[in-house]
Amino acid sequence: MPLPDGSASINFASSGHSGLSQRHFIGNTSAMGFHHVAIAIHDTKANYQFYTEVMGFELVKTVTAPTPEGGYSKHFFYSTGQTSSGEQGMIAFWEIHVESLEGFETNLNKGAGLPWWANHLAFDAPTVADFERHRERWRAHGQTVLEVDHDFCRSIYIRDPEGNTVEFCLTTRDFTPEEKAHALELLLDPNPPMEKTFGAKIWQPEGDPILLPSG
């Protein structure tokens, strides 16, 4: 039910979800972004070429240091540009030289036994022009691009040299109070209703997109 300040609350005890607080406030939170996410890689050269040329990011800092396991590491920081909220985005990668760690899996989904779409890195595309510019740059570099309309946002996807899925995402509208309340209701629902799937298309490096059926 609505609270006096206009936010929402849900009585989890009455819905059988006694493990959570009975009152959960929606909204009134301070904005917070990631400083960076760090991922281990194997092919530093291919990674650099991909994230600078294909993604359009800039390598801004490399930190070298010994590791507790006896080897050493390089830690690469790439600027992803400024987000729609004015924050400076970054992503980082590890090149790890430790004999006991050789052969580790760098594909996040493969290592977890998950499909390609589960774990992924989504970067902000603040405007339609930015979104389309990223998509066309990907295509110009020979990438086949999946584009999906999620209703509240539009996304494009490809994979990096380690096999990890990367995304540029354009937010197309604000969330409604009803959506926020419904999100909390679905949080622990063992039998949630299925939502409509929205349109998707495949962009080859050249030519018109291939439309995929929606349901």
mmCIF file of C-alpha atoms in Angstrom, residues 83-208:
data_model
loop_
_atom_site.group_PDB
_atom_site.id
_atom_site.type_symbol
_atom_site.label_atom_id
_atom_site.label_comp_id
_atom_site.label_asym_id
_atom_site.label_seq_id
_atom_site.Cartn_x
_atom_site.Cartn_y
_atom_site.Cartn_z
ATOM 1 C CA THR A 83 27.132 8.627 -18.265
ATOM 2 C CA SER A 84 23.775 10.381 -18.650
ATOM 3 C CA SER A 85 24.009 11.412 -14.972
ATOM 4 C CA GLY A 86 27.408 13.024 -15.506
ATOM 5 C CA GLU A 87 29.473 10.286 -13.860
ATOM 6 C CA GLN A 88 32.792 9.104 -15.323
ATOM 7 C CA GLY A 89 32.473 5.413 -16.153
ATOM 8 C CA MET A 90 35.314 2.877 -16.099
ATOM 9 C CA ILE A 91 35.919 -0.797 -16.683
ATOM 10 C CA ALA A 92 39.100 -2.624 -15.678
ATOM 11 C CA PHE A 93 40.855 -5.831 -16.691
ATOM 12 C CA TRP A 94 43.461 -8.036 -15.040
ATOM 13 C CA GLU A 95 46.410 -9.673 -16.778
ATOM 14 C CA ILE A 96 47.507 -12.178 -14.122
ATOM 15 C CA HIS A 97 50.906 -13.884 -14.138
ATOM 16 C CA VAL A 98 50.710 -16.523 -11.409
ATOM 17 C CA GLU A 99 51.916 -20.031 -12.208
ATOM 18 C CA SER A 100 49.364 -21.735 -9.957
ATOM 19 C CA LEU A 101 46.500 -19.891 -11.687
ATOM 20 C CA GLU A 102 47.366 -20.686 -15.301
ATOM 21 C CA GLY A 103 44.473 -21.771 -17.512
ATOM 22 C CA PHE A 104 41.711 -20.057 -15.530
ATOM 23 C CA GLU A 105 38.405 -19.419 -17.319
ATOM 24 C CA THR A 106 37.816 -15.818 -18.410
ATOM 25 C CA ASN A 107 34.413 -16.331 -20.038
ATOM 26 C CA LEU A 108 32.079 -15.474 -17.152
ATOM 27 C CA ASN A 109 29.153 -17.546 -18.389
ATOM 28 C CA LYS A 110 31.189 -20.553 -19.493
ATOM 29 C CA GLY A 111 32.940 -20.642 -16.137
ATOM 30 C CA ALA A 112 29.590 -20.606 -14.336
ATOM 31 C CA GLY A 113 27.923 -23.100 -16.676
ATOM 32 C CA LEU A 114 25.417 -20.505 -17.883
ATOM 33 C CA PRO A 115 24.127 -19.461 -21.343
ATOM 34 C CA TRP A 116 25.730 -16.509 -23.142
ATOM 35 C CA TRP A 117 23.022 -13.996 -22.157
ATOM 36 C CA ALA A 118 23.138 -14.457 -18.372
ATOM 37 C CA ASN A 119 26.212 -12.585 -17.105
ATOM 38 C CA HIS A 120 26.926 -9.526 -19.233
ATOM 39 C CA LEU A 121 28.327 -6.000 -19.111
ATOM 40 C CA ALA A 122 25.841 -3.238 -19.975
ATOM 41 C CA PHE A 123 27.050 0.288 -20.747
ATOM 42 C CA ASP A 124 24.878 3.386 -20.909
ATOM 43 C CA ALA A 125 23.884 4.950 -24.225
ATOM 44 C CA PRO A 126 22.470 8.306 -23.053
ATOM 45 C CA THR A 127 20.709 9.278 -26.299
ATOM 46 C CA VAL A 128 19.244 7.670 -29.408
ATOM 47 C CA ALA A 129 22.108 9.184 -31.397
ATOM 48 C CA ASP A 130 24.654 7.550 -29.059
ATOM 49 C CA PHE A 131 22.844 4.212 -29.296
ATOM 50 C CA GLU A 132 22.805 4.233 -33.086
ATOM 51 C CA ARG A 133 26.400 5.453 -33.268
ATOM 52 C CA HIS A 134 27.578 2.507 -31.136
ATOM 53 C CA ARG A 135 25.586 0.046 -33.238
ATOM 54 C CA GLU A 136 26.962 1.366 -36.516
ATOM 55 C CA ARG A 137 30.538 1.405 -35.182
ATOM 56 C CA TRP A 138 30.137 -2.251 -34.215
ATOM 57 C CA ARG A 139 28.873 -3.094 -37.688
ATOM 58 C CA ALA A 140 31.729 -1.145 -39.292
ATOM 59 C CA HIS A 141 34.112 -3.426 -37.371
ATOM 60 C CA GLY A 142 32.465 -6.519 -38.827
ATOM 61 C CA GLN A 143 30.299 -7.380 -35.823
ATOM 62 C CA THR A 144 26.879 -9.032 -36.068
ATOM 63 C CA VAL A 145 24.663 -7.149 -33.614
ATOM 64 C CA LEU A 146 21.599 -8.338 -31.714
ATOM 65 C CA GLU A 147 19.173 -5.494 -30.936
ATOM 66 C CA VAL A 148 16.304 -6.000 -28.479
ATOM 67 C CA ASP A 149 13.439 -3.697 -27.492
ATOM 68 C CA HIS A 150 12.742 -4.302 -23.778
ATOM 69 C CA ASP A 151 9.952 -1.672 -23.640
ATOM 70 C CA PHE A 152 11.632 0.475 -20.960
ATOM 71 C CA CYS A 153 14.984 0.311 -22.760
ATOM 72 C CA ARG A 154 16.621 -0.722 -26.030
ATOM 73 C CA SER A 155 19.755 -2.859 -26.065
ATOM 74 C CA ILE A 156 22.422 -4.012 -28.499
ATOM 75 C CA TYR A 157 24.702 -6.980 -27.818
ATOM 76 C CA ILE A 158 27.947 -8.517 -29.078
ATOM 77 C CA ARG A 159 30.741 -10.539 -27.429
ATOM 78 C CA ASP A 160 34.269 -9.498 -26.550
ATOM 79 C CA PRO A 161 37.447 -11.528 -27.309
ATOM 80 C CA GLU A 162 37.077 -13.553 -24.094
ATOM 81 C CA GLY A 163 33.515 -14.493 -25.072
ATOM 82 C CA ASN A 164 31.818 -12.168 -22.583
ATOM 83 C CA THR A 165 28.631 -10.447 -23.712
ATOM 84 C CA VAL A 166 28.731 -6.649 -23.823
ATOM 85 C CA GLU A 167 25.771 -4.336 -24.258
ATOM 86 C CA PHE A 168 24.928 -0.716 -24.893
ATOM 87 C CA CYS A 169 21.574 0.184 -23.351
ATOM 88 C CA LEU A 170 19.321 3.170 -24.035
ATOM 89 C CA THR A 171 16.715 3.928 -21.362
ATOM 90 C CA THR A 172 13.537 5.020 -23.139
ATOM 91 C CA ARG A 173 11.246 5.966 -20.250
ATOM 92 C CA ASP A 174 10.958 6.251 -16.476
ATOM 93 C CA PHE A 175 9.611 3.446 -14.301
ATOM 94 C CA THR A 176 6.087 3.989 -13.021
ATOM 95 C CA PRO A 177 5.165 3.660 -9.321
ATOM 96 C CA GLU A 178 3.060 0.641 -10.285
ATOM 97 C CA GLU A 179 6.057 -1.055 -11.917
ATOM 98 C CA LYS A 180 8.204 -0.475 -8.842
ATOM 99 C CA ALA A 181 5.575 -1.958 -6.550
ATOM 100 C CA HIS A 182 5.026 -4.885 -8.924
ATOM 101 C CA ALA A 183 8.787 -5.544 -9.029
ATOM 102 C CA LEU A 184 8.794 -6.045 -5.280
ATOM 103 C CA GLU A 185 5.758 -8.316 -5.449
ATOM 104 C CA LEU A 186 7.557 -10.522 -7.985
ATOM 105 C CA LEU A 187 10.795 -10.661 -5.999
ATOM 106 C CA LEU A 188 10.028 -13.956 -4.242
ATOM 107 C CA ASP A 189 7.035 -15.107 -6.287
ATOM 108 C CA PRO A 190 7.601 -18.832 -7.060
ATOM 109 C CA ASN A 191 5.152 -18.729 -9.995
ATOM 110 C CA PRO A 192 5.464 -15.294 -11.598
ATOM 111 C CA PRO A 193 3.315 -14.407 -14.602
ATOM 112 C CA MET A 194 5.239 -14.309 -17.860
ATOM 113 C CA GLU A 195 5.525 -10.983 -19.640
ATOM 114 C CA LYS A 196 5.265 -10.300 -23.328
ATOM 115 C CA THR A 197 8.539 -10.619 -25.233
ATOM 116 C CA PHE A 198 9.326 -7.584 -27.322
ATOM 117 C CA GLY A 199 10.806 -7.224 -30.759
ATOM 118 C CA ALA A 200 14.372 -8.133 -31.664
ATOM 119 C CA LYS A 201 16.451 -7.851 -34.791
ATOM 120 C CA ILE A 202 19.809 -9.002 -36.101
ATOM 121 C CA TRP A 203 22.088 -6.477 -37.782
ATOM 122 C CA GLN A 204 24.712 -7.983 -40.070
ATOM 123 C CA PRO A 205 27.763 -5.812 -40.877
ATOM 124 C CA GLU A 206 25.960 -4.749 -44.063
ATOM 125 C CA GLY A 207 22.353 -4.561 -45.204
ATOM 126 C CA ASP A 208 18.972 -4.219 -43.549
#
